[in-house]
CSV table of C-alpha atoms and ligand atoms in Angstrom, one decimal:
chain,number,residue,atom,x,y,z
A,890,UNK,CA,33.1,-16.3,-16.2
A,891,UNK,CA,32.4,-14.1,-13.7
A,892,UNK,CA,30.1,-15.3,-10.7
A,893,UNK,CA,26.8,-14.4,-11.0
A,894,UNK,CA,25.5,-11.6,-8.9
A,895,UNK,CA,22.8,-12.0,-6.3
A,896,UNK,CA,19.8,-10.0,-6.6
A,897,UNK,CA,16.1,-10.0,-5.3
A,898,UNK,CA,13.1,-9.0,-7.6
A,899,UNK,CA,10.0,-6.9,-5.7
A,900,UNK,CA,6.8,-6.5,-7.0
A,901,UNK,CA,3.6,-4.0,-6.6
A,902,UNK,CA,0.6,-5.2,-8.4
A,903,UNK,CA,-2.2,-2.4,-8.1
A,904,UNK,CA,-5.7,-1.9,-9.5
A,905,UNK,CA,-4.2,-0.1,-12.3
A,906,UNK,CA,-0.6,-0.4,-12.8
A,907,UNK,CA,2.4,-3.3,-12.2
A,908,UNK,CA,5.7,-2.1,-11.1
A,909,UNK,CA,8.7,-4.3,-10.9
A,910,UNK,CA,12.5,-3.6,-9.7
A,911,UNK,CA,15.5,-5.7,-9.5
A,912,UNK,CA,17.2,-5.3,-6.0
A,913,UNK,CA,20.4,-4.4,-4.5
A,914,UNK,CA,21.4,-6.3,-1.5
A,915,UNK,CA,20.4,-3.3,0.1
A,916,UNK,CA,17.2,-3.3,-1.2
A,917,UNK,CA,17.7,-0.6,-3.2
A,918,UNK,CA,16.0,-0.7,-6.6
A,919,UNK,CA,18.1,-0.9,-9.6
A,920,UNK,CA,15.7,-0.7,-12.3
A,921,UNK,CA,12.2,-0.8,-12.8
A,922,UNK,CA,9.2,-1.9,-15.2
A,923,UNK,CA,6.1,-0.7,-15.0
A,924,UNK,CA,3.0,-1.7,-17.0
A,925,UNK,CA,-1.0,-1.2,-17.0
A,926,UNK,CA,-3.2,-3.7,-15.4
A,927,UNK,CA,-6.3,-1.9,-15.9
A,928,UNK,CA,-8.9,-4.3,-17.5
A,929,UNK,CA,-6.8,-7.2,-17.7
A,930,UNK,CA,-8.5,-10.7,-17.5
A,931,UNK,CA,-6.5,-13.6,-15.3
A,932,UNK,CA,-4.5,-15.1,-17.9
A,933,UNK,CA,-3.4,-12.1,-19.3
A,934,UNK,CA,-2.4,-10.4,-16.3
A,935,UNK,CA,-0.5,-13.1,-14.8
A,936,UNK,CA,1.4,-12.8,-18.4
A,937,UNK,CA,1.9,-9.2,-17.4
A,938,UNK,CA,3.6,-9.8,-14.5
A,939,UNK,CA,5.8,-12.2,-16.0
A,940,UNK,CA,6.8,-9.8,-18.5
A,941,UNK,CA,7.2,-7.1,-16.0
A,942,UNK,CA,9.4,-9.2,-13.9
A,943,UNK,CA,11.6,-9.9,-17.0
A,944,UNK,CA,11.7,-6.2,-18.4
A,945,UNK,CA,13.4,-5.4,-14.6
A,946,UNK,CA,15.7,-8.3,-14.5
A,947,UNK,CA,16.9,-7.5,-18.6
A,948,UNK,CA,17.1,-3.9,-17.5
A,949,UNK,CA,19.0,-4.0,-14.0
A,950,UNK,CA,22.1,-5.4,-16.3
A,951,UNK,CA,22.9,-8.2,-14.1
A,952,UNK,CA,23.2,-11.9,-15.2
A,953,UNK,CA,19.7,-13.2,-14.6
A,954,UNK,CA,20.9,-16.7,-13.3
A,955,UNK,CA,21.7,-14.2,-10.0
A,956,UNK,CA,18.0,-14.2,-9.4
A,957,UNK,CA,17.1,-15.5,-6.0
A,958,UNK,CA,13.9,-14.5,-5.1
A,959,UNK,CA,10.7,-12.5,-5.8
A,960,UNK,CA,8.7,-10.6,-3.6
A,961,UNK,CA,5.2,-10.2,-4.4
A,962,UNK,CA,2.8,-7.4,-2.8
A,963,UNK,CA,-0.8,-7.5,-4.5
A,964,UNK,CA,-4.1,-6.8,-3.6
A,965,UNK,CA,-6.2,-9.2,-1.1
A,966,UNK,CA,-7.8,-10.9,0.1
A,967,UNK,CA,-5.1,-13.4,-0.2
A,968,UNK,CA,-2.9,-16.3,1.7
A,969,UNK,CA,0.3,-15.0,3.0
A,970,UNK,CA,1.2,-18.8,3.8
A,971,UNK,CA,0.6,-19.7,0.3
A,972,UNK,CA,0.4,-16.8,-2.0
A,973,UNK,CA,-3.0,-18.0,-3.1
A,974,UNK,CA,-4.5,-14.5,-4.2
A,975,UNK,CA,-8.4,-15.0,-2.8
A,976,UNK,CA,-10.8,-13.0,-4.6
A,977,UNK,CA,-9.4,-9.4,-6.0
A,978,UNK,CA,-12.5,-8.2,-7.9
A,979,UNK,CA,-10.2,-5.1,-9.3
A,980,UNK,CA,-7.9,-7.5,-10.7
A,981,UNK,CA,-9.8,-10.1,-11.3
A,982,UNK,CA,-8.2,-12.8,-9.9
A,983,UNK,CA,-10.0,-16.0,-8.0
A,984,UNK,CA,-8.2,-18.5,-6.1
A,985,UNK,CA,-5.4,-17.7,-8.3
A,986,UNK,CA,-2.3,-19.3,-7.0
A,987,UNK,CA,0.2,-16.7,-7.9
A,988,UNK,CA,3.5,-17.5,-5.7
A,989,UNK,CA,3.2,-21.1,-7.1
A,990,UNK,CA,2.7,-20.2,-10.6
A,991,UNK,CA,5.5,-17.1,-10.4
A,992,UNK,CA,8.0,-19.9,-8.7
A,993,UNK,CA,7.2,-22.4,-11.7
A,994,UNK,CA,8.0,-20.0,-14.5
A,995,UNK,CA,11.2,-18.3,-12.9
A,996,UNK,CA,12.5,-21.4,-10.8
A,997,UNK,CA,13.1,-19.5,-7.6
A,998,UNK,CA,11.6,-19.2,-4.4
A,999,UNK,CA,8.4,-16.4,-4.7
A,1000,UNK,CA,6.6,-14.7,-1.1
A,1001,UNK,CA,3.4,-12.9,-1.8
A,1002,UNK,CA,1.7,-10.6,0.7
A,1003,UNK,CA,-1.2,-8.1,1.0
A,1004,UNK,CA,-0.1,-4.5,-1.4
A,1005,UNK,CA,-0.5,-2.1,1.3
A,1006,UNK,CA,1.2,-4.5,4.2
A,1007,UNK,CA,4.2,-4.7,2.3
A,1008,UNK,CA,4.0,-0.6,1.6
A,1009,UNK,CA,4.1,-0.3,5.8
A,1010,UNK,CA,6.6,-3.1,5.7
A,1011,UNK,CA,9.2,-1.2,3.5
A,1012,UNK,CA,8.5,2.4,5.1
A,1013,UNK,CA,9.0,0.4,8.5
A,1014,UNK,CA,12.3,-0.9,6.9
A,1015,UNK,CA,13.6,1.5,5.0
A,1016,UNK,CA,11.3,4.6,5.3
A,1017,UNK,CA,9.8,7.1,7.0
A,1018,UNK,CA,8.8,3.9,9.9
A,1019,UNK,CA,12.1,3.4,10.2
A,1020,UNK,CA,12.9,2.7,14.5
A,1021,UNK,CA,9.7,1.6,15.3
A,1022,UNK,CA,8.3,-1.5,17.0
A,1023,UNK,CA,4.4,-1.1,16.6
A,1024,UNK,CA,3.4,0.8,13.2
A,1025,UNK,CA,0.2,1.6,11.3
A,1026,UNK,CA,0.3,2.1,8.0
A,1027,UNK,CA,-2.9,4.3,6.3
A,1028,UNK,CA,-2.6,4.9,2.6
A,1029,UNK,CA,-5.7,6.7,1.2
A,1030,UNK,CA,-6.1,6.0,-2.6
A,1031,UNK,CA,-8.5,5.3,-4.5
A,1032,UNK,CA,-9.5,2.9,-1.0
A,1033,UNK,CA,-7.7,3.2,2.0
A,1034,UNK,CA,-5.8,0.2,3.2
A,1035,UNK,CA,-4.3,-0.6,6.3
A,1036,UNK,CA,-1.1,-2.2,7.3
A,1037,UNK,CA,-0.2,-3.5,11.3
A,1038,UNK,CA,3.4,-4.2,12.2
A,1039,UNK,CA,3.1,-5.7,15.3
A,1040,UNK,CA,6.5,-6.2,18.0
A,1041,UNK,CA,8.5,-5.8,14.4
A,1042,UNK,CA,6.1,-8.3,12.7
A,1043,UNK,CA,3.5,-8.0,10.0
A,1044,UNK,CA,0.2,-8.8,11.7
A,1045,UNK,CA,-2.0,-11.1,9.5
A,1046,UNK,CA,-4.9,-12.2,12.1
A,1047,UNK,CA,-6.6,-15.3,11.9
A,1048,UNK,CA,-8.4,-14.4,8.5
A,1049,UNK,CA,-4.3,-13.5,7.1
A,1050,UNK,CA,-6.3,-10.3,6.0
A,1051,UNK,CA,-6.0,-8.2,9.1
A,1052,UNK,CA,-5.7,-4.5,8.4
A,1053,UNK,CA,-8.4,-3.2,6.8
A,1054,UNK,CA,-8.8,0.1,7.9
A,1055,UNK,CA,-11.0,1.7,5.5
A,1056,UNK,CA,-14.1,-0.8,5.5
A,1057,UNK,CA,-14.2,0.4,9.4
A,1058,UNK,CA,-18.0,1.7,9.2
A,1059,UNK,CA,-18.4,5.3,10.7
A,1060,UNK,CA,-22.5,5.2,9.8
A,1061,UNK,CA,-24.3,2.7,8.6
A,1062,UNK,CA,-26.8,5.1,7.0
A,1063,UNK,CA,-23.6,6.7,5.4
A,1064,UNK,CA,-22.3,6.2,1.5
A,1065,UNK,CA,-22.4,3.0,-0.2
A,1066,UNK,CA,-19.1,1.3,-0.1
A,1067,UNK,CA,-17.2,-0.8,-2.9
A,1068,UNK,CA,-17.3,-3.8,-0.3
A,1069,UNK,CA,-21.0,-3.6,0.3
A,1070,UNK,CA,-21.8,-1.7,3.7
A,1071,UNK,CA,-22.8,1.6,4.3
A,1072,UNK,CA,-20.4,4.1,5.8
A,1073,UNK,CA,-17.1,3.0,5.6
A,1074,UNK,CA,-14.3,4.9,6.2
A,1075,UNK,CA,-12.8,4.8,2.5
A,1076,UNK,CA,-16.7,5.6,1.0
A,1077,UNK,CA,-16.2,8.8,2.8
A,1078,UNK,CA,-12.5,9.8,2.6
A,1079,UNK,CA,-11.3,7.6,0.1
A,1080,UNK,CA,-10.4,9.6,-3.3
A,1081,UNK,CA,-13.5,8.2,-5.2
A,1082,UNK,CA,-15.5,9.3,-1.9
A,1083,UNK,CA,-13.7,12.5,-2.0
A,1084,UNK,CA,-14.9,12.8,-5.6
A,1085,UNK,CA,-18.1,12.4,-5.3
A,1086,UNK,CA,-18.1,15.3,-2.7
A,1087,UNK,CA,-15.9,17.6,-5.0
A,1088,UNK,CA,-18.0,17.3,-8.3
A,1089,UNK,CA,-21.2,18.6,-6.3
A,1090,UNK,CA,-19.3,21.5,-5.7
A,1091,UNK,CA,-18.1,21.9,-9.2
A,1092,UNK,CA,-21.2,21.3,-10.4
A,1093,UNK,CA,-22.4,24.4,-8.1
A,1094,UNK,CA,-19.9,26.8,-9.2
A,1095,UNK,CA,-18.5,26.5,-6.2
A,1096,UNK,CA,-14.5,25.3,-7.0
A,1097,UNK,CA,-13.7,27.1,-9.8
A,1098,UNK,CA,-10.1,25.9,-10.0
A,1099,UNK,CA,-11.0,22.6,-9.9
A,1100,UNK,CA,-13.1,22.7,-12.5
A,1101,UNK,CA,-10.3,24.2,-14.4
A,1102,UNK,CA,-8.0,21.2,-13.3
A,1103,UNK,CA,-10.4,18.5,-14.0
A,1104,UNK,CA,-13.7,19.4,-15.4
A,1105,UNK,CA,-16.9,18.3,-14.1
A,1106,UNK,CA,-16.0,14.7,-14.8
A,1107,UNK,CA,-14.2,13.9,-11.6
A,1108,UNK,CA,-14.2,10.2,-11.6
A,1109,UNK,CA,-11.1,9.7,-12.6
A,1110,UNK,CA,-9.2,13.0,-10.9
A,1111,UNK,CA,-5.6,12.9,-10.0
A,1112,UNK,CA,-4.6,13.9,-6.1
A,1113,UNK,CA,-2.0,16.6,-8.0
A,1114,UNK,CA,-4.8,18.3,-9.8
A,1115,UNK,CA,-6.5,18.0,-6.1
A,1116,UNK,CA,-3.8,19.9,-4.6
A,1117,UNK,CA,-3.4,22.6,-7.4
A,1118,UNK,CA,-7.2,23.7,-7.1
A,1119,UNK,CA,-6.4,24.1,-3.0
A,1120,UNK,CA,-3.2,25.8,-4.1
A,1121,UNK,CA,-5.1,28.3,-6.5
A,1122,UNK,CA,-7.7,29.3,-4.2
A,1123,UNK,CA,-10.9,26.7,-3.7
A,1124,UNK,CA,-11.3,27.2,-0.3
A,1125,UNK,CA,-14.5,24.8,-0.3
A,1126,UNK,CA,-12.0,22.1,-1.9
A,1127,UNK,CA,-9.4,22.7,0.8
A,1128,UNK,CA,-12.6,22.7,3.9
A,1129,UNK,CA,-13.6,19.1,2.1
A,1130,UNK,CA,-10.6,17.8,2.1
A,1131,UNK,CA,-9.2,18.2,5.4
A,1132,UNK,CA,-12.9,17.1,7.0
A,1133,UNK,CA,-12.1,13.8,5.4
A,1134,UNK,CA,-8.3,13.8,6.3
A,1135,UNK,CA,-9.8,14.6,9.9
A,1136,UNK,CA,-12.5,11.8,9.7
A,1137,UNK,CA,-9.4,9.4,8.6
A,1138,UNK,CA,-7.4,11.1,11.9
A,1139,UNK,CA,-10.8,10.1,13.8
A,1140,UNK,CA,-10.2,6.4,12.4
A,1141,UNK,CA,-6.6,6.3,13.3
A,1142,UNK,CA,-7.0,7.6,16.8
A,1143,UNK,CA,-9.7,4.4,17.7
A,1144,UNK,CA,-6.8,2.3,16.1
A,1145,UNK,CA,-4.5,3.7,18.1
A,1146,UNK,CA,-6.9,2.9,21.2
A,1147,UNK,CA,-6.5,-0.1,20.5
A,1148,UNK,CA,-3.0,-1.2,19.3
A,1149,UNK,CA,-0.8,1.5,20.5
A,1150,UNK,CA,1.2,2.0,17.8
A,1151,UNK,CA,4.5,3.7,18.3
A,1152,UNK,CA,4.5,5.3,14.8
A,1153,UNK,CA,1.4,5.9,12.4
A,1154,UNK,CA,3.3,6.1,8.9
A,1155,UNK,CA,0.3,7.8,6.2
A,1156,UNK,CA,1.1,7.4,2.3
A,1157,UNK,CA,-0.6,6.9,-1.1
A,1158,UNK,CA,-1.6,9.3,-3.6
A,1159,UNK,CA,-3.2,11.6,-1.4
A,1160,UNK,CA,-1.0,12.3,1.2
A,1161,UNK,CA,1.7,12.8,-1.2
A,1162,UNK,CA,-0.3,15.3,-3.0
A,1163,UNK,CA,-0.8,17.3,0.1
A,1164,UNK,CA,1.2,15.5,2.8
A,1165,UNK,CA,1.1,18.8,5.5
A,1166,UNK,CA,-2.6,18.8,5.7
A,1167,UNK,CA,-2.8,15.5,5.5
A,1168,UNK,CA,-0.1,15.5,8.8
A,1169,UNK,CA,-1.7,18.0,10.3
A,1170,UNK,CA,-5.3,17.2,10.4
A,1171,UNK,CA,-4.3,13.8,11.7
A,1172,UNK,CA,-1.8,14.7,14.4
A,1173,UNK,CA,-4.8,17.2,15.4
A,1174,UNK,CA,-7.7,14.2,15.5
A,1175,UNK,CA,-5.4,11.7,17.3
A,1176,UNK,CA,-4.8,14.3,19.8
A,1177,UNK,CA,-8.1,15.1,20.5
A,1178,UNK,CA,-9.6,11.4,20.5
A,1179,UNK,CA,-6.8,8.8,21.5
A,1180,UNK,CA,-6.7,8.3,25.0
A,1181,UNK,CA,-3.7,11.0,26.0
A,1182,UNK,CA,-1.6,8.5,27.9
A,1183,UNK,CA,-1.6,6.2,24.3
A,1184,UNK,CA,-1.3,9.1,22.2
A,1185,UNK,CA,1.8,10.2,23.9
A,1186,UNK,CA,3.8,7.2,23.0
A,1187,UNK,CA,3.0,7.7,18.7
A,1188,UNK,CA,4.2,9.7,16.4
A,1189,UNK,CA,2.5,10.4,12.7
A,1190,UNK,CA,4.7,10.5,9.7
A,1191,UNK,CA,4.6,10.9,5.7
A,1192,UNK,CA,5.8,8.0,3.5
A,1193,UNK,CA,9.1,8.6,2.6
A,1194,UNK,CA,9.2,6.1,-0.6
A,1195,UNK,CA,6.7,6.8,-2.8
A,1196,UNK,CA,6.0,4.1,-5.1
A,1197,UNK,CA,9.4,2.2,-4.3
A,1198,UNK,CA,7.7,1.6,-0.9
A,1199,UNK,CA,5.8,-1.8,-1.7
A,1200,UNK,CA,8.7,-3.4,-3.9
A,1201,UNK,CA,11.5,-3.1,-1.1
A,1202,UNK,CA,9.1,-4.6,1.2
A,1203,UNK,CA,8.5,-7.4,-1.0
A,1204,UNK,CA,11.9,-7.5,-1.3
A,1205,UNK,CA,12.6,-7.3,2.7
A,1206,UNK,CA,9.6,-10.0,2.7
A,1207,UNK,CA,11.4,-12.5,0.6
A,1208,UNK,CA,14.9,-12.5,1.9
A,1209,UNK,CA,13.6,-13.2,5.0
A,1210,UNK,CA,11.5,-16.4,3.7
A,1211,UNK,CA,14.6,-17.5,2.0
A,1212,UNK,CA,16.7,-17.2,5.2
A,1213,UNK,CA,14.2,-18.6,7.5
A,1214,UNK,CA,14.7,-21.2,4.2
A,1215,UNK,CA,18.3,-21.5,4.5
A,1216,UNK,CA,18.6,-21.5,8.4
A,1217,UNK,CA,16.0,-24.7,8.5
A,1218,UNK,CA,18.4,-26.4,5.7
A,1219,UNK,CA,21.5,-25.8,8.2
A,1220,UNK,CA,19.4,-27.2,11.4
A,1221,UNK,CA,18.4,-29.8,9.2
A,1222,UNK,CA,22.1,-31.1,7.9
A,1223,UNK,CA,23.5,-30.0,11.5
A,1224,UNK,CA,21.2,-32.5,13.4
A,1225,UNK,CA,21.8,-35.6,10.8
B,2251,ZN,ZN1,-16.3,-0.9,2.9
């Protein structure tokens, strides 16, 4: 028989939907499953998963007794050490020990980390990141998380939860935010803040292509039909919008204060949508408030890998754990 191929499974668990790939050993996805996890209660969603990560190994066509790893990228807070998923209130999961439970029913080595680090991890590998040494990753979605690569290193800080960009609180007397404050960054800019902002002005009569796209019911709009209304005219969408991409550039450039990235890499939903104004209003507001000498040295990009971004890191993530794995083995037999 033929020997087995080697291959690396990554995985992006995200409020609403589960993607899965089988990997090259270039990280490249060779297939991929992708399922709902909206509504799902622990159990089942750990099931989920399961059957994701089997739908990607049955459909990359390689023998699945190649399976080395998997590479897990879900939301946090959660361990990094130990893959112990914290409290995810989206998902519903509490002290849920995924990488142990994930390792148990595939028999292989699994590495979990924060969704959003392991996004800035694979643009910083493979993407639009790729070169630099210090990067921040902002993805505006439905939140907006935060990813710090630090001297090429994900940086966890001493909670492992380090990055959270969007709960930075610009006025405490501001909108009330998912996590509880006042003001956060995300309860303004992030897509539900965005919204909220949007639907007063359909409501007024005032974005007429919008309410062609969407209807008055914007809770659930898409950053495409976003982009079309701009596209078509709205002039008071397009004003909104790019105050709240400037008010995320306001955010980055205190970040960039204070960790002098060399690249800020921006991604999700929303920057995809409309990734210019989304460059451009930030370029503008890091100019303008990072100290000059600091903003000289950084660079702003748009994601380059869509929704392949979180998987390759996880991917990236767990090869390195099972070399790190494999090197401590050779040390081991070496000094005996
Ligand atoms: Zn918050």
């Amino acid at each position: 028989m033929a020997k087995e191929t080697p291959f690396l499974i990554g995985v992006d668990i995200g409020g609403t939907k589960l993607l899965a790939a089988a990997l090259d050993e270039k990280f490249k996805p060779l297939s991929r499953a992708r399922k709902k996890t909206r509504g799902k209660k622990e159990g089942v969603l750990f099931e989920r998963v399961c059957e994701c990560v089997a739908s990607a190994i049955a459909d990359s066509g390689l023998a699945p007794g190649g399976l080395r790893g998997i590479g897990v990228g879900s939301p946090g807070p959660l361990d990094p050490q130990t893959g112990v998923i914290i409290d995810t209130p989206n998902i519903g999961w509490k002290n849920f020990p995924l990488a142990e439970k994930l390792s148990d029913r595939f028999k292989v080595p699994v590495a979990v980390d924060n969704d959003v680090n392991l996004g800035t991890y694979g643009e910083f590998h493979f993407g639009a990141a790729r070169g630099g040494r210090f990067v921040l990753g902002v993805f505006p979605g439905t939140g907006i998380g935060g990813g710090i690569i630090v001297d090429r290193r994900l940086y966890h800080g001493a909670s492992g939860a380090a990055g959270e960009i969007g709960h930075i609180v610009l006025d405490p007397n501001g909108p009330l935010c998912g996590c509880g404050q006042r003001g956060c960054l995300e309860a303004f800019s992030g897509r539900l803040g965005l919204a909220g902002q949007l639907a007063g002005m359909v409501l007024r009569g005032m974005a007429p292509e919008l309410a062609d796209e969407a209807g008055s019911d914007l809770r659930d709009i898409r950053s495409g039909q976003i982009a079309a209304a701009i596209k078509d005219g709205d002039k008071i969408v397009e004003r909104i919008v790019r105050r709240e991409a400037a008010r995320i550039g306001l955010t980055v450039a205190g970040a960039v204060n204070l960790l002098s990235p060399d690249t800020v890499v921006l991604g999700g939903g929303l920057v995809e949508a409309m990734s210019r104004l989304f460059l451009d209003e930030v370029s503008r507001a890091v100019k303008a408030h990072a100290l000059p000498f600091l903003g000289r040295f950084v660079k702003v990009v748009a994601a380059e890998l869509g929704d392949d971004a979180v998987v390759m890191g996880a991917g990236k993530l767990i090869s390195e754990r099972l070399e790190s794995q494999a090197g401590k083995g050779d040390k081991q037999s070496g000094s005996s």
